[in-house]
PDB file of C-alpha atoms in Angstrom:
ATOM      1  CA  MET A   1      -7.909 -27.018   3.322  1.00 81.00           C
ATOM      2  CA  PHE A   2     -10.234 -24.383   1.498  1.00 87.00           C
ATOM      3  CA  GLU A   3      -8.667 -21.785   3.675  1.00 90.00           C
ATOM      4  CA  THR A   4      -5.043 -22.573   3.007  1.00 92.00           C
ATOM      5  CA  THR A   5      -5.884 -22.364  -0.152  1.00 93.00           C
ATOM      6  CA  LEU A   6      -7.719 -18.777   0.066  1.00 92.00           C
ATOM      7  CA  LEU A   7      -4.674 -17.097   1.849  1.00 94.00           C
ATOM      8  CA  LEU A   8      -2.384 -18.041  -0.194  1.00 92.00           C
ATOM      9  CA  THR A   9      -3.926 -17.349  -3.224  1.00 90.00           C
ATOM     10  CA  ALA A  10      -5.263 -14.009  -1.917  1.00 89.00           C
ATOM     11  CA  ALA A  11      -1.552 -13.279  -0.937  1.00 90.00           C
ATOM     12  CA  PHE A  12       0.487 -14.259  -3.796  1.00 89.00           C
ATOM     13  CA  LEU A  13      -2.525 -12.358  -5.990  1.00 83.00           C
ATOM     14  CA  ALA A  14      -1.824  -9.081  -3.399  1.00 83.00           C
ATOM     15  CA  GLY A  15       1.959  -9.281  -3.826  1.00 82.00           C
ATOM     16  CA  ALA A  16       1.385  -8.866  -7.446  1.00 81.00           C
ATOM     17  CA  LEU A  17      -1.206  -6.275  -7.252  1.00 77.00           C
ATOM     18  CA  ASN A  18       0.876  -4.106  -4.994  1.00 74.00           C
ATOM     19  CA  ALA A  19       3.962  -4.589  -7.246  1.00 72.00           C
ATOM     20  CA  VAL A  20       1.679  -3.304 -10.283  1.00 70.00           C
ATOM     21  CA  ALA A  21      -0.710  -0.803  -8.716  1.00 65.00           C
ATOM     22  CA  GLY A  22      -1.068  -1.295  -4.840  1.00 65.00           C
ATOM     23  CA  GLY A  23      -3.994  -2.447  -3.226  1.00 67.00           C
ATOM     24  CA  GLY A  24      -3.084  -5.982  -2.098  1.00 75.00           C
ATOM     25  CA  SER A  25      -4.638  -5.500   0.993  1.00 76.00           C
ATOM     26  CA  PHE A  26      -7.860  -5.446  -0.698  1.00 73.00           C
ATOM     27  CA  LEU A  27      -7.663  -9.156  -1.413  1.00 78.00           C
ATOM     28  CA  THR A  28      -5.601 -10.422   1.954  1.00 86.00           C
ATOM     29  CA  LEU A  29      -8.070  -8.674   4.048  1.00 82.00           C
ATOM     30  CA  PRO A  30     -11.297 -10.006   2.987  1.00 82.00           C
ATOM     31  CA  ALA A  31      -9.759 -13.097   3.068  1.00 87.00           C
ATOM     32  CA  LEU A  32      -9.138 -13.297   6.476  1.00 91.00           C
ATOM     33  CA  VAL A  33     -12.246 -11.201   7.666  1.00 86.00           C
ATOM     34  CA  PHE A  34     -13.682 -14.260   5.761  1.00 87.00           C
ATOM     35  CA  THR A  35     -11.909 -17.139   7.658  1.00 91.00           C
ATOM     36  CA  GLY A  36     -12.927 -15.558  11.021  1.00 90.00           C
ATOM     37  CA  VAL A  37     -10.410 -12.794  11.580  1.00 91.00           C
ATOM     38  CA  PRO A  38     -11.332  -9.580  13.901  1.00 88.00           C
ATOM     39  CA  PRO A  39     -10.906  -6.273  10.851  1.00 85.00           C
ATOM     40  CA  VAL A  40      -8.157  -5.062  12.947  1.00 86.00           C
ATOM     41  CA  VAL A  41      -6.348  -8.014  13.680  1.00 92.00           C
ATOM     42  CA  ALA A  42      -7.093  -8.795   9.777  1.00 90.00           C
ATOM     43  CA  ASN A  43      -5.644  -5.782   9.253  1.00 86.00           C
ATOM     44  CA  ALA A  44      -2.583  -6.113  11.257  1.00 90.00           C
ATOM     45  CA  THR A  45      -1.826  -9.464   9.960  1.00 93.00           C
ATOM     46  CA  GLY A  46      -2.151  -9.179   6.292  1.00 90.00           C
ATOM     47  CA  THR A  47      -0.025  -6.351   6.518  1.00 87.00           C
ATOM     48  CA  ALA A  48       3.114  -7.987   7.732  1.00 91.00           C
ATOM     49  CA  ALA A  49       2.326 -10.938   5.390  1.00 90.00           C
ATOM     50  CA  LEU A  50       2.898  -8.599   2.392  1.00 85.00           C
ATOM     51  CA  LEU A  51       5.882  -6.960   3.779  1.00 85.00           C
ATOM     52  CA  PRO A  52       8.476  -9.676   1.987  1.00 83.00           C
ATOM     53  CA  GLY A  53       6.499  -9.005  -1.507  1.00 78.00           C
ATOM     54  CA  TYR A  54       6.835  -5.204  -0.860  1.00 78.00           C
ATOM     55  CA  MET A  55      11.009  -6.253  -0.909  1.00 80.00           C
ATOM     56  CA  ALA A  56      10.370  -8.175  -3.435  1.00 77.00           C
ATOM     57  CA  GLY A  57       8.694  -6.055  -5.926  1.00 74.00           C
ATOM     58  CA  ALA A  58      11.088  -3.371  -4.817  1.00 78.00           C
ATOM     59  CA  TRP A  59      14.014  -5.336  -5.655  1.00 79.00           C
ATOM     60  CA  GLY A  60      12.422  -6.250  -9.177  1.00 77.00           C
ATOM     61  CA  PHE A  61      12.041  -2.503  -9.907  1.00 76.00           C
ATOM     62  CA  ARG A  62      15.575  -1.985  -9.295  1.00 78.00           C
ATOM     63  CA  GLU A  63      16.479  -0.467 -12.715  1.00 78.00           C
ATOM     64  CA  ASP A  64      14.145   2.018 -12.381  1.00 76.00           C
ATOM     65  CA  THR A  65      13.961   2.910  -8.459  1.00 79.00           C
ATOM     66  CA  ALA A  66      14.259   6.724  -7.657  1.00 78.00           C
ATOM     67  CA  PRO A  67      13.432   9.792  -5.352  1.00 79.00           C
ATOM     68  CA  PRO A  68      11.094  12.607  -6.544  1.00 80.00           C
ATOM     69  CA  PRO A  69      11.674  16.018  -6.814  1.00 79.00           C
ATOM     70  CA  GLY A  70      12.220  17.867  -3.193  1.00 78.00           C
ATOM     71  CA  LEU A  71      13.153  14.544  -1.084  1.00 81.00           C
ATOM     72  CA  SER A  72      16.444  12.607  -0.343  1.00 83.00           C
ATOM     73  CA  MET A  73      16.155   8.974  -0.609  1.00 84.00           C
ATOM     74  CA  HIS A  74      17.683   9.148   3.382  1.00 87.00           C
ATOM     75  CA  LEU A  75      14.606  11.585   4.179  1.00 89.00           C
ATOM     76  CA  LEU A  76      12.014   9.291   2.684  1.00 86.00           C
ATOM     77  CA  VAL A  77      13.387   6.801   4.801  1.00 85.00           C
ATOM     78  CA  VAL A  78      13.504   8.614   7.945  1.00 89.00           C
ATOM     79  CA  LEU A  79       9.849   9.840   7.643  1.00 89.00           C
ATOM     80  CA  SER A  80       8.526   6.900   6.369  1.00 85.00           C
ATOM     81  CA  LEU A  81       9.592   4.891   9.225  1.00 86.00           C
ATOM     82  CA  ILE A  82       8.359   8.026  12.145  1.00 91.00           C
ATOM     83  CA  GLY A  83       5.173   8.043  10.070  1.00 89.00           C
ATOM     84  CA  GLY A  84       4.917   4.424   9.741  1.00 86.00           C
ATOM     85  CA  ALA A  85       5.095   4.365  13.764  1.00 89.00           C
ATOM     86  CA  ALA A  86       2.458   6.787  14.423  1.00 91.00           C
ATOM     87  CA  GLY A  87      -0.357   5.336  12.549  1.00 89.00           C
ATOM     88  CA  ALA A  88       0.730   2.011  13.873  1.00 88.00           C
ATOM     89  CA  ALA A  89       0.269   2.891  17.559  1.00 90.00           C
ATOM     90  CA  LEU A  90      -3.115   4.498  16.460  1.00 91.00           C
ATOM     91  CA  LEU A  91      -4.425   1.429  15.141  1.00 87.00           C
ATOM     92  CA  LEU A  92      -3.872  -0.705  18.395  1.00 88.00           C
ATOM     93  CA  VAL A  93      -6.151   2.084  19.415  1.00 90.00           C
ATOM     94  CA  THR A  94      -8.873   1.922  16.918  1.00 88.00           C
ATOM     95  CA  PRO A  95     -11.679  -0.257  17.720  1.00 89.00           C
ATOM     96  CA  ASP A  96     -12.985  -2.940  14.600  1.00 82.00           C
ATOM     97  CA  ALA A  97     -16.058  -0.724  14.240  1.00 85.00           C
ATOM     98  CA  THR A  98     -14.663   2.743  13.644  1.00 88.00           C
ATOM     99  CA  PHE A  99     -12.440   0.203  11.925  1.00 84.00           C
ATOM    100  CA  ARG A 100     -14.822  -0.743   9.693  1.00 81.00           C
ATOM    101  CA  ARG A 101     -16.173   2.434   8.817  1.00 86.00           C
ATOM    102  CA  VAL A 102     -13.318   4.374   7.693  1.00 86.00           C
ATOM    103  CA  VAL A 103     -11.914   2.292   5.218  1.00 80.00           C
ATOM    104  CA  PRO A 104     -13.601   2.893   2.141  1.00 84.00           C
ATOM    105  CA  TRP A 105     -13.563   6.225   3.076  1.00 87.00           C
ATOM    106  CA  LEU A 106      -9.268   6.158   3.026  1.00 80.00           C
ATOM    107  CA  LEU A 107      -9.484   4.164  -0.162  1.00 78.00           C
ATOM    108  CA  LEU A 108     -11.606   6.180  -2.059  1.00 84.00           C
ATOM    109  CA  ALA A 109      -9.720   9.335  -1.022  1.00 81.00           C
ATOM    110  CA  ALA A 110      -6.232   7.772  -2.533  1.00 75.00           C
ATOM    111  CA  THR A 111      -7.954   6.124  -5.503  1.00 77.00           C
ATOM    112  CA  ALA A 112      -9.245  10.791  -6.073  1.00 81.00           C
ATOM    113  CA  LEU A 113      -5.856  12.105  -5.509  1.00 74.00           C
ATOM    114  CA  PHE A 114      -3.967   8.931  -8.097  1.00 71.00           C
ATOM    115  CA  ALA A 115      -7.289   9.622 -10.929  1.00 77.00           C
ATOM    116  CA  PHE A 116      -6.682  13.423 -10.689  1.00 79.00           C
ATOM    117  CA  GLY A 117      -2.990  14.003  -9.910  1.00 67.00           C
ATOM    118  CA  PRO A 118      -1.813  15.416 -12.972  1.00 69.00           C
ATOM    119  CA  GLN A 119      -4.365  17.880 -13.005  1.00 74.00           C
ATOM    120  CA  LEU A 120      -4.282  19.396  -9.706  1.00 68.00           C
ATOM    121  CA  ARG A 121       0.023  19.056 -10.179  1.00 63.00           C
ATOM    122  CA  LYS A 122      -0.791  21.564 -12.739  1.00 68.00           C
ATOM    123  CA  ALA A 123      -3.356  23.436 -10.679  1.00 66.00           C
ATOM    124  CA  LEU A 124       0.030  24.251  -8.198  1.00 57.00           C
ATOM    125  CA  ALA A 125       2.025  24.931 -10.935  1.00 55.00           C
ATOM    126  CA  GLY A 126       2.037  28.216 -10.447  1.00 53.00           C
ATOM    127  CA  GLY A 127       4.765  29.140  -7.930  1.00 53.00           C
ATOM    128  CA  PRO A 128       7.688  27.314  -6.567  1.00 53.00           C
ATOM    129  CA  PRO A 129       6.093  24.597  -3.892  1.00 57.00           C
ATOM    130  CA  PRO A 130       6.363  25.138  -0.214  1.00 63.00           C
ATOM    131  CA  PRO A 131       9.567  23.840   1.207  1.00 65.00           C
ATOM    132  CA  ALA A 132       7.479  21.985   3.744  1.00 72.00           C
ATOM    133  CA  GLN A 133       5.617  20.127   0.656  1.00 78.00           C
ATOM    134  CA  ALA A 134       7.454  17.491  -0.057  1.00 82.00           C
ATOM    135  CA  PRO A 135       8.468  16.210   4.340  1.00 87.00           C
ATOM    136  CA  VAL A 136       4.920  16.832   5.086  1.00 88.00           C
ATOM    137  CA  GLY A 137       3.608  14.522   1.884  1.00 85.00           C
ATOM    138  CA  GLY A 138       6.397  12.179   3.260  1.00 86.00           C
ATOM    139  CA  LEU A 139       5.106  11.686   6.715  1.00 90.00           C
ATOM    140  CA  ALA A 140       1.403  12.008   5.563  1.00 89.00           C
ATOM    141  CA  GLY A 141       2.070   8.803   3.561  1.00 87.00           C
ATOM    142  CA  GLY A 142       4.044   6.876   6.050  1.00 88.00           C
ATOM    143  CA  ALA A 143       1.267   7.439   8.462  1.00 90.00           C
ATOM    144  CA  TYR A 144      -1.452   6.540   6.438  1.00 86.00           C
ATOM    145  CA  GLY A 145       0.459   2.871   5.463  1.00 83.00           C
ATOM    146  CA  GLY A 146       1.051   2.006   8.815  1.00 85.00           C
ATOM    147  CA  TYR A 147      -2.418   2.496   9.952  1.00 87.00           C
ATOM    148  CA  PHE A 148      -3.807   1.255   6.791  1.00 80.00           C
ATOM    149  CA  ASN A 149      -2.161  -1.039   3.923  1.00 72.00           C
ATOM    150  CA  GLY A 150      -5.063  -0.928   2.030  1.00 70.00           C
ATOM    151  CA  GLY A 151      -4.512   1.402  -1.004  1.00 70.00           C
ATOM    152  CA  LEU A 152      -1.019   2.709   0.096  1.00 77.00           C
ATOM    153  CA  GLY A 153       0.559   1.906  -3.496  1.00 75.00           C
ATOM    154  CA  ILE A 154      -2.223   4.083  -4.819  1.00 75.00           C
ATOM    155  CA  LEU A 155      -1.922   6.708  -2.412  1.00 79.00           C
ATOM    156  CA  LEU A 156       2.661   6.864  -2.984  1.00 83.00           C
ATOM    157  CA  LEU A 157       1.548   6.764  -6.564  1.00 80.00           C
ATOM    158  CA  ALA A 158      -0.626   9.991  -6.279  1.00 79.00           C
ATOM    159  CA  LEU A 159       2.190  11.530  -3.605  1.00 83.00           C
ATOM    160  CA  PHE A 160       5.115  11.035  -6.115  1.00 84.00           C
ATOM    161  CA  GLY A 161       2.686  12.394  -9.407  1.00 81.00           C
ATOM    162  CA  LEU A 162       2.152  15.932  -7.089  1.00 80.00           C
ATOM    163  CA  LEU A 163       5.941  15.905  -6.094  1.00 81.00           C
ATOM    164  CA  GLY A 164       6.511  16.227 -10.355  1.00 79.00           C
ATOM    165  CA  GLN A 165       7.605  12.642 -10.502  1.00 81.00           C
ATOM    166  CA  THR A 166       6.512  11.993 -14.173  1.00 78.00           C
ATOM    167  CA  ASN A 167       8.296   8.222 -14.439  1.00 81.00           C
ATOM    168  CA  LEU A 168       5.973   5.449 -13.973  1.00 78.00           C
ATOM    169  CA  ASN A 169       7.940   3.165 -13.051  1.00 78.00           C
ATOM    170  CA  ALA A 170      10.504   5.122 -11.180  1.00 82.00           C
ATOM    171  CA  MET A 171       7.267   5.723  -9.009  1.00 82.00           C
ATOM    172  CA  ASN A 172       6.566   1.863  -8.745  1.00 79.00           C
ATOM    173  CA  GLY A 173       9.634   0.972  -7.508  1.00 82.00           C
ATOM    174  CA  LEU A 174       9.842   4.243  -4.736  1.00 85.00           C
ATOM    175  CA  LYS A 175       6.122   2.950  -3.696  1.00 82.00           C
ATOM    176  CA  ASN A 176       7.559  -0.576  -2.938  1.00 80.00           C
ATOM    177  CA  TRP A 177      10.658   0.576  -1.026  1.00 86.00           C
ATOM    178  CA  VAL A 178       8.562   3.294   1.030  1.00 86.00           C
ATOM    179  CA  SER A 179       6.298   0.285   1.791  1.00 82.00           C
ATOM    180  CA  ALA A 180       8.652  -2.105   2.851  1.00 84.00           C
ATOM    181  CA  LEU A 181       9.803   0.037   5.256  1.00 85.00           C
ATOM    182  CA  LEU A 182       7.135   1.569   6.557  1.00 82.00           C
ATOM    183  CA  THR A 183       5.106  -1.784   6.985  1.00 81.00           C
ATOM    184  CA  ALA A 184       8.395  -3.018   8.947  1.00 86.00           C
ATOM    185  CA  ILE A 185       8.257  -0.533  10.854  1.00 86.00           C
ATOM    186  CA  ALA A 186       4.109  -1.174  11.355  1.00 85.00           C
ATOM    187  CA  VAL A 187       4.398  -4.205  12.227  1.00 88.00           C
ATOM    188  CA  ALA A 188       7.178  -4.648  14.463  1.00 90.00           C
ATOM    189  CA  ILE A 189       4.349  -2.113  16.646  1.00 90.00           C
ATOM    190  CA  TYR A 190       1.385  -4.573  16.042  1.00 90.00           C
ATOM    191  CA  ALA A 191       3.699  -7.589  16.861  1.00 91.00           C
ATOM    192  CA  ALA A 192       4.604  -5.326  20.406  1.00 91.00           C
ATOM    193  CA  GLY A 193       0.628  -5.256  20.403  1.00 89.00           C
ATOM    194  CA  GLY A 194      -0.434  -8.799  20.009  1.00 91.00           C
ATOM    195  CA  VAL A 195      -2.283  -8.371  17.002  1.00 91.00           C
ATOM    196  CA  VAL A 196      -0.960 -10.237  14.661  1.00 93.00           C
ATOM    197  CA  LEU A 197      -1.628 -14.119  13.370  1.00 95.00           C
ATOM    198  CA  TRP A 198       1.939 -14.988  12.598  1.00 94.00           C
ATOM    199  CA  PRO A 199       0.396 -18.509  11.770  1.00 94.00           C
ATOM    200  CA  GLN A 200      -1.573 -17.471   9.233  1.00 93.00           C
ATOM    201  CA  ALA A 201       0.642 -14.184   8.206  1.00 94.00           C
ATOM    202  CA  LEU A 202       3.898 -16.062   8.209  1.00 93.00           C
ATOM    203  CA  MET A 203       2.314 -18.833   5.675  1.00 94.00           C
ATOM    204  CA  MET A 204       1.081 -16.373   2.856  1.00 94.00           C
ATOM    205  CA  MET A 205       4.083 -13.943   3.475  1.00 92.00           C
ATOM    206  CA  VAL A 206       6.099 -16.798   0.993  1.00 91.00           C
ATOM    207  CA  ALA A 207       3.168 -16.654  -1.881  1.00 91.00           C
ATOM    208  CA  ALA A 208       2.945 -12.725  -1.361  1.00 86.00           C
ATOM    209  CA  THR A 209       6.940 -12.750  -1.927  1.00 85.00           C
ATOM    210  CA  ALA A 210       6.465 -14.782  -5.158  1.00 86.00           C
ATOM    211  CA  GLY A 211       3.843 -12.487  -6.759  1.00 84.00           C
ATOM    212  CA  GLY A 212       5.947  -9.654  -5.793  1.00 79.00           C
ATOM    213  CA  TYR A 213       8.400  -9.963  -8.118  1.00 79.00           C
ATOM    214  CA  GLY A 214       6.502 -11.976 -10.666  1.00 81.00           C
ATOM    215  CA  GLY A 215       4.200  -8.531 -10.850  1.00 76.00           C
ATOM    216  CA  ALA A 216       6.434  -6.479 -10.415  1.00 73.00           C
ATOM    217  CA  ARG A 217       8.729  -7.902 -13.831  1.00 76.00           C
ATOM    218  CA  VAL A 218       5.479  -8.187 -15.710  1.00 75.00           C
ATOM    219  CA  ALA A 219       4.308  -4.198 -15.070  1.00 67.00           C
ATOM    220  CA  ARG A 220       8.104  -2.819 -16.700  1.00 68.00           C
ATOM    221  CA  LYS A 221       6.462  -3.923 -20.026  1.00 72.00           C
ATOM    222  CA  LEU A 222       3.332  -2.077 -19.437  1.00 70.00           C
ATOM    223  CA  PRO A 223       1.822   0.775 -20.987  1.00 74.00           C
ATOM    224  CA  PRO A 224       2.082   3.943 -18.387  1.00 64.00           C
ATOM    225  CA  ALA A 225      -1.417   4.587 -19.383  1.00 72.00           C
ATOM    226  CA  VAL A 226      -2.617   0.477 -18.956  1.00 74.00           C
ATOM    227  CA  LEU A 227      -0.761   1.081 -15.379  1.00 67.00           C
ATOM    228  CA  ARG A 228      -2.849   4.366 -14.491  1.00 69.00           C
ATOM    229  CA  SER A 229      -6.164   3.022 -15.696  1.00 78.00           C
ATOM    230  CA  GLY A 230      -5.261   0.046 -13.737  1.00 73.00           C
ATOM    231  CA  VAL A 231      -4.438   1.491 -10.667  1.00 69.00           C
ATOM    232  CA  VAL A 232      -7.864   3.919 -10.783  1.00 78.00           C
ATOM    233  CA  ALA A 233     -10.111   0.869 -12.142  1.00 80.00           C
ATOM    234  CA  THR A 234      -8.609  -1.193  -9.041  1.00 74.00           C
ATOM    235  CA  GLY A 235      -9.103   1.398  -6.491  1.00 75.00           C
ATOM    236  CA  LEU A 236     -12.806   2.458  -7.803  1.00 83.00           C
ATOM    237  CA  ALA A 237     -13.900  -1.143  -7.230  1.00 81.00           C
ATOM    238  CA  MET A 238     -12.753  -2.052  -3.982  1.00 75.00           C
ATOM    239  CA  SER A 239     -13.739   1.057  -2.601  1.00 80.00           C
ATOM    240  CA  LEU A 240     -17.354   0.095  -3.600  1.00 85.00           C
ATOM    241  CA  VAL A 241     -16.871  -3.546  -2.180  1.00 77.00           C
ATOM    242  CA  PHE A 242     -16.032  -1.967   1.170  1.00 76.00           C
ATOM    243  CA  PHE A 243     -18.668   0.392   1.217  1.00 85.00           C
ATOM    244  CA  ALA A 244     -21.027  -2.287   0.400  1.00 82.00           C
ATOM    245  CA  ARG A 245     -20.170  -4.144   3.548  1.00 74.00           C
ATOM    246  CA  GLN A 246     -20.793  -1.329   6.071  1.00 69.00           C
TER     247      GLN A 246
END
């Protein structure tokens, strides 16, 4: 009973956190590991559990969603699916010990990109961006999300900001749609590889969906500065937690 309550609570809060800022897997991954699930399987199961939460969050931001400069929605969909498939395939061949070591560095890098995104964008504003910058960024974001769902939202917000998008609600809506797309293809590959625990995943999906929609509707009313500070604080805190667990 305690384990069920823990997983449901983690999934609900993770769905809300993903809708607002990203980083929901920071909650589902440790919760699943705590119940005895190996890290790689826990990452795959938690990713599957959060998929409908991303969809609910995207619907909650439906009035605001818009693509960043240099990318159409159609191209972004294709890049997300290709990148997500590549990242998921890489996860299937990654040993648990290696995965434990790389996770905190991925989280820290995503948080730093988001925190210093405005400064980086100004520094790179001296001339027109290379034509391949937006597509390469979209593909890299998809690969990251397919490999490791944790911090995906933070990374995508940083990427969209570097590409010139300034409306945080538009960025959040697009982040949730992209997360849903690449997570869907990643989960299909995880399932084919037999690394998803479906009883836990299906149970957690219900809670994550409720949290995702509720979090999105609340986030739309928050000032951008508060949202940005919350994203950075979440990323730093979870990076420290995973460094401490090594």
